[in-house]
Coordinates of C-alpha atoms in Angstrom, one line a residue:
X1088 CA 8.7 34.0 9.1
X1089 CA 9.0 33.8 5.5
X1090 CA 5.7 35.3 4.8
X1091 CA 7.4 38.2 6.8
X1092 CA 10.9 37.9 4.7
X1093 CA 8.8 37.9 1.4
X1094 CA 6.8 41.1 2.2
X1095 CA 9.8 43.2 3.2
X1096 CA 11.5 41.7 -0.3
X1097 CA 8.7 42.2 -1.6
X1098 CA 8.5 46.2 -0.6
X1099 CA 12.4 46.8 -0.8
X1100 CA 12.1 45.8 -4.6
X1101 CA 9.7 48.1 -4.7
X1102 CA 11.3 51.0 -3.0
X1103 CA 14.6 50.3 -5.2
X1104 CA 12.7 50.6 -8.4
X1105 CA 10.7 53.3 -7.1
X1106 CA 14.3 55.1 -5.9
X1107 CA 16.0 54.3 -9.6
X1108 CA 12.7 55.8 -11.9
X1109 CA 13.2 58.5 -10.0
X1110 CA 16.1 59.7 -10.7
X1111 CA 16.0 61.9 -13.4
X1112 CA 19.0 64.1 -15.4
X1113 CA 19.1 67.7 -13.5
X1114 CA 16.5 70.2 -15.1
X1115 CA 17.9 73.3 -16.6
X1116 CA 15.6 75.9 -17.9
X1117 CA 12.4 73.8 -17.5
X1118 CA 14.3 71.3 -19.7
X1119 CA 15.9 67.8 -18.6
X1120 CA 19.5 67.9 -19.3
X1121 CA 20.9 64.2 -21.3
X1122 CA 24.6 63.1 -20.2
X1123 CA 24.3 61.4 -23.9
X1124 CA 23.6 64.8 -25.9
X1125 CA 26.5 67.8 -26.4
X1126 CA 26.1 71.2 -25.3
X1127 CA 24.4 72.4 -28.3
X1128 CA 21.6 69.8 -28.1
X1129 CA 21.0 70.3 -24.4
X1130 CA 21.6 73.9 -24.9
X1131 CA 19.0 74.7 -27.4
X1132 CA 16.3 73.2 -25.2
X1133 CA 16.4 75.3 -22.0
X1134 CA 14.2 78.0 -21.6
X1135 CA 16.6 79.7 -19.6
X1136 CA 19.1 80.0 -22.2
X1137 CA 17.7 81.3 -25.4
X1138 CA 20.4 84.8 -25.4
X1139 CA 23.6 82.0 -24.7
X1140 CA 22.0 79.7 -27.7
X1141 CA 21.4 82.7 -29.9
X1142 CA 24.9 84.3 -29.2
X1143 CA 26.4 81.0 -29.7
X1144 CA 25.4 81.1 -33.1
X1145 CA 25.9 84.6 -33.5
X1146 CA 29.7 83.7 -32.7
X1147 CA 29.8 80.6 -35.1
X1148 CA 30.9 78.5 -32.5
X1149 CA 28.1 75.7 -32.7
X1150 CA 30.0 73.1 -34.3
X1151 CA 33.1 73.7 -31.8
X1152 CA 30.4 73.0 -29.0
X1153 CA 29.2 70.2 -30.8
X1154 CA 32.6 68.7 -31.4
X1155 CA 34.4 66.3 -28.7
X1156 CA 35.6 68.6 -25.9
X1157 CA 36.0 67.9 -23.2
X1158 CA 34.3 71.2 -22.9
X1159 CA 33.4 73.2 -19.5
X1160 CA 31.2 76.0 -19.9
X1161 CA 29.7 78.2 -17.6
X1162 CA 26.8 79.2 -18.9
X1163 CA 24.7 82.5 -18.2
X1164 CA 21.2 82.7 -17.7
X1165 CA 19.0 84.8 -20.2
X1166 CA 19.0 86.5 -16.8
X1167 CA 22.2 87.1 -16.6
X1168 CA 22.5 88.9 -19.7
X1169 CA 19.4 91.0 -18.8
X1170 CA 21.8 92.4 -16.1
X1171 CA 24.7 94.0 -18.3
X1172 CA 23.9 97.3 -19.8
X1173 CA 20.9 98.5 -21.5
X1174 CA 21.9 97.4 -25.1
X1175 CA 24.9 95.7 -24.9
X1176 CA 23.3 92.2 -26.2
X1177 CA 21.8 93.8 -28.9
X1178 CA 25.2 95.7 -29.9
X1179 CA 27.6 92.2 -29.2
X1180 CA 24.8 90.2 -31.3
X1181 CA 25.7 92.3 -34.7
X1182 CA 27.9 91.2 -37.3
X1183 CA 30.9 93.5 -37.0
X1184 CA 31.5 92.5 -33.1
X1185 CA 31.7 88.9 -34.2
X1186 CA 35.7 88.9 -32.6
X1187 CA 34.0 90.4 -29.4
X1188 CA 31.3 88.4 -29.2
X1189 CA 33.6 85.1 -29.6
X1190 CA 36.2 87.1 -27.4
X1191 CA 33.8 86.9 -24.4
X1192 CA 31.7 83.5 -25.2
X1193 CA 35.3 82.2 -24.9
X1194 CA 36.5 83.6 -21.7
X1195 CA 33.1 81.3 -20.4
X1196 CA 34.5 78.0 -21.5
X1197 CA 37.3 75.8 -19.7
X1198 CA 37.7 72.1 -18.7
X1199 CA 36.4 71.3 -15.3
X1200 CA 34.2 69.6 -13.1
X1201 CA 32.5 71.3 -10.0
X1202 CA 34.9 68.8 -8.0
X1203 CA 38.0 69.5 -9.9
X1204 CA 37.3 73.1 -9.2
X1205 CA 37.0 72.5 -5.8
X1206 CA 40.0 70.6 -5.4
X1207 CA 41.9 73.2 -7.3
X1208 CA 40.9 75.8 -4.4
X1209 CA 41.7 73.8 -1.8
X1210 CA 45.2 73.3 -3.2
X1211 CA 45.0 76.9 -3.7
X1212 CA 44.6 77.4 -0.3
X1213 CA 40.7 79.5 -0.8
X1214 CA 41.5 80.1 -4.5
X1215 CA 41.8 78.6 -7.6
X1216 CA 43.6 80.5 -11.2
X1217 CA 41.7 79.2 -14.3
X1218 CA 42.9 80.1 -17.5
X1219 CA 39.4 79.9 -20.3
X1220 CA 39.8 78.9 -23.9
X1221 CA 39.9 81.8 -24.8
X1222 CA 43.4 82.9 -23.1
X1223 CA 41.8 85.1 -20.1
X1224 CA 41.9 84.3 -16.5
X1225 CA 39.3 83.5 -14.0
X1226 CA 39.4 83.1 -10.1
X1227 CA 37.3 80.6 -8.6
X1228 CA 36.4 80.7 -4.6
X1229 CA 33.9 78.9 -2.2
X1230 CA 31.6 79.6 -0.1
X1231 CA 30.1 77.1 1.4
X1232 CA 29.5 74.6 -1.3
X1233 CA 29.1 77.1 -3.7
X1234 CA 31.6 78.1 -6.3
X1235 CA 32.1 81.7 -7.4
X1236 CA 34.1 83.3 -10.2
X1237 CA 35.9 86.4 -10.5
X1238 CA 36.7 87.7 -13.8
X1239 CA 39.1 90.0 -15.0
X1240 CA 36.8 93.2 -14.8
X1241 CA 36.0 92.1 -11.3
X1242 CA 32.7 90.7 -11.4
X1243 CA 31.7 88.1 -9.9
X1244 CA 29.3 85.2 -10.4
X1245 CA 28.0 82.5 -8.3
X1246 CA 27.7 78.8 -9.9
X1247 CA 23.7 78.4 -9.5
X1248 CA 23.8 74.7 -11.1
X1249 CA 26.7 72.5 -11.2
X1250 CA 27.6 69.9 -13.0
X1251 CA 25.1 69.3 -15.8
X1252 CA 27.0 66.5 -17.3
X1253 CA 26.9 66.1 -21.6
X1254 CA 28.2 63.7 -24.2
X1255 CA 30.9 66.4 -24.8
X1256 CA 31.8 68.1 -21.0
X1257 CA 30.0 69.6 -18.3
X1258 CA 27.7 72.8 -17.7
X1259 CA 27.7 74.6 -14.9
X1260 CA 24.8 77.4 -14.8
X1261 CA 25.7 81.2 -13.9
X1262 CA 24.0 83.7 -12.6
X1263 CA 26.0 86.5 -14.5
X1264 CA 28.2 87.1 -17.7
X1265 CA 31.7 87.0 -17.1
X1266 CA 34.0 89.9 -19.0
X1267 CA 37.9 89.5 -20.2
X1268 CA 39.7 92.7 -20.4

């Protein structure tokens, strides 16, 4: 009997240890996302996000994503970007639509976690008013466990990666750019 009781210790150690290694931080962009980094520093490492980084910087708003937060930002894919009109990167990326640039970069930042969102549809019985830092509104719905946001213009984008936890807030990954009026 104890030989028996030693072997199954013996395997649940390992299958704990095996469980907790692992675990890893979620993957954006090819990239592991670390709870103890900020948005910039996890930012700048996913593939999938080279046109957000290089916006960002565009905007001058590195060091406000680097500073304490708590931040929320819901981030679009290079993707995502590829989808608005032919040229309109290129044209928000240039000096003189700096204020636009920031304008819209902005309107994708908040302060909430995929449950607090949640939580605030329920309440809202199906929907949920966010105002962004930078003044505009947003709608968020569900579907399933899916959130999706409505902007201003009417688009619409589903929440493709929630919850990617930093030192400084949380990102949660889009599959399209949101636009204030």
């Amino acid at each position: 009997m104890n030989k028996k009781f030693a072997l199954l210790t013996v395997v649940l150690a390992i299958a704990v240890t095996s469980a907790v290694a692992g675990m890893k931080n979620p993957t954006v962009g090819g990239q592991e996302m670390y709870p103890t980094k900020n948005i910039i520093e996890n930012a700048v490492n996913s593939a999938d996000h080279t046109t957000l980084v290089a916006a960002v910087k565009a905007a001058g708003l590195v060091e406000t994503l680097e500073g304490a937060g708590p931040f929320t930002v819901f981030a679009p894919t290079n993707e995502a970007f590829a989808k608005l009109p032919a040229g309109t990167v290129d044209t928000l990326l240039k000096p003189e639509n700096k204020p636009t640039l920031t304008k819209v970069l902005t309107y994708h930042v908040g302060r909430l976690s995929a449950s607090d969102l949640k939580k605030q549809i329920k309440a809202g019985k199906g929907t949920a008013e966010l105002t962004t830092v930078e003044g505009g509104k947003l709608w968020a719905t569900a579907k399933g466990n899916h959130i999706i946001l409505k902007d201003e213009k009417g688009g619409t984008t589903w929440v493709t990666i929630p919850n990617v936890f930093q030192s400084n807030g949380v990102i949660h990954v889009v599959d399209a750019v949101l636009m204030p009026n």
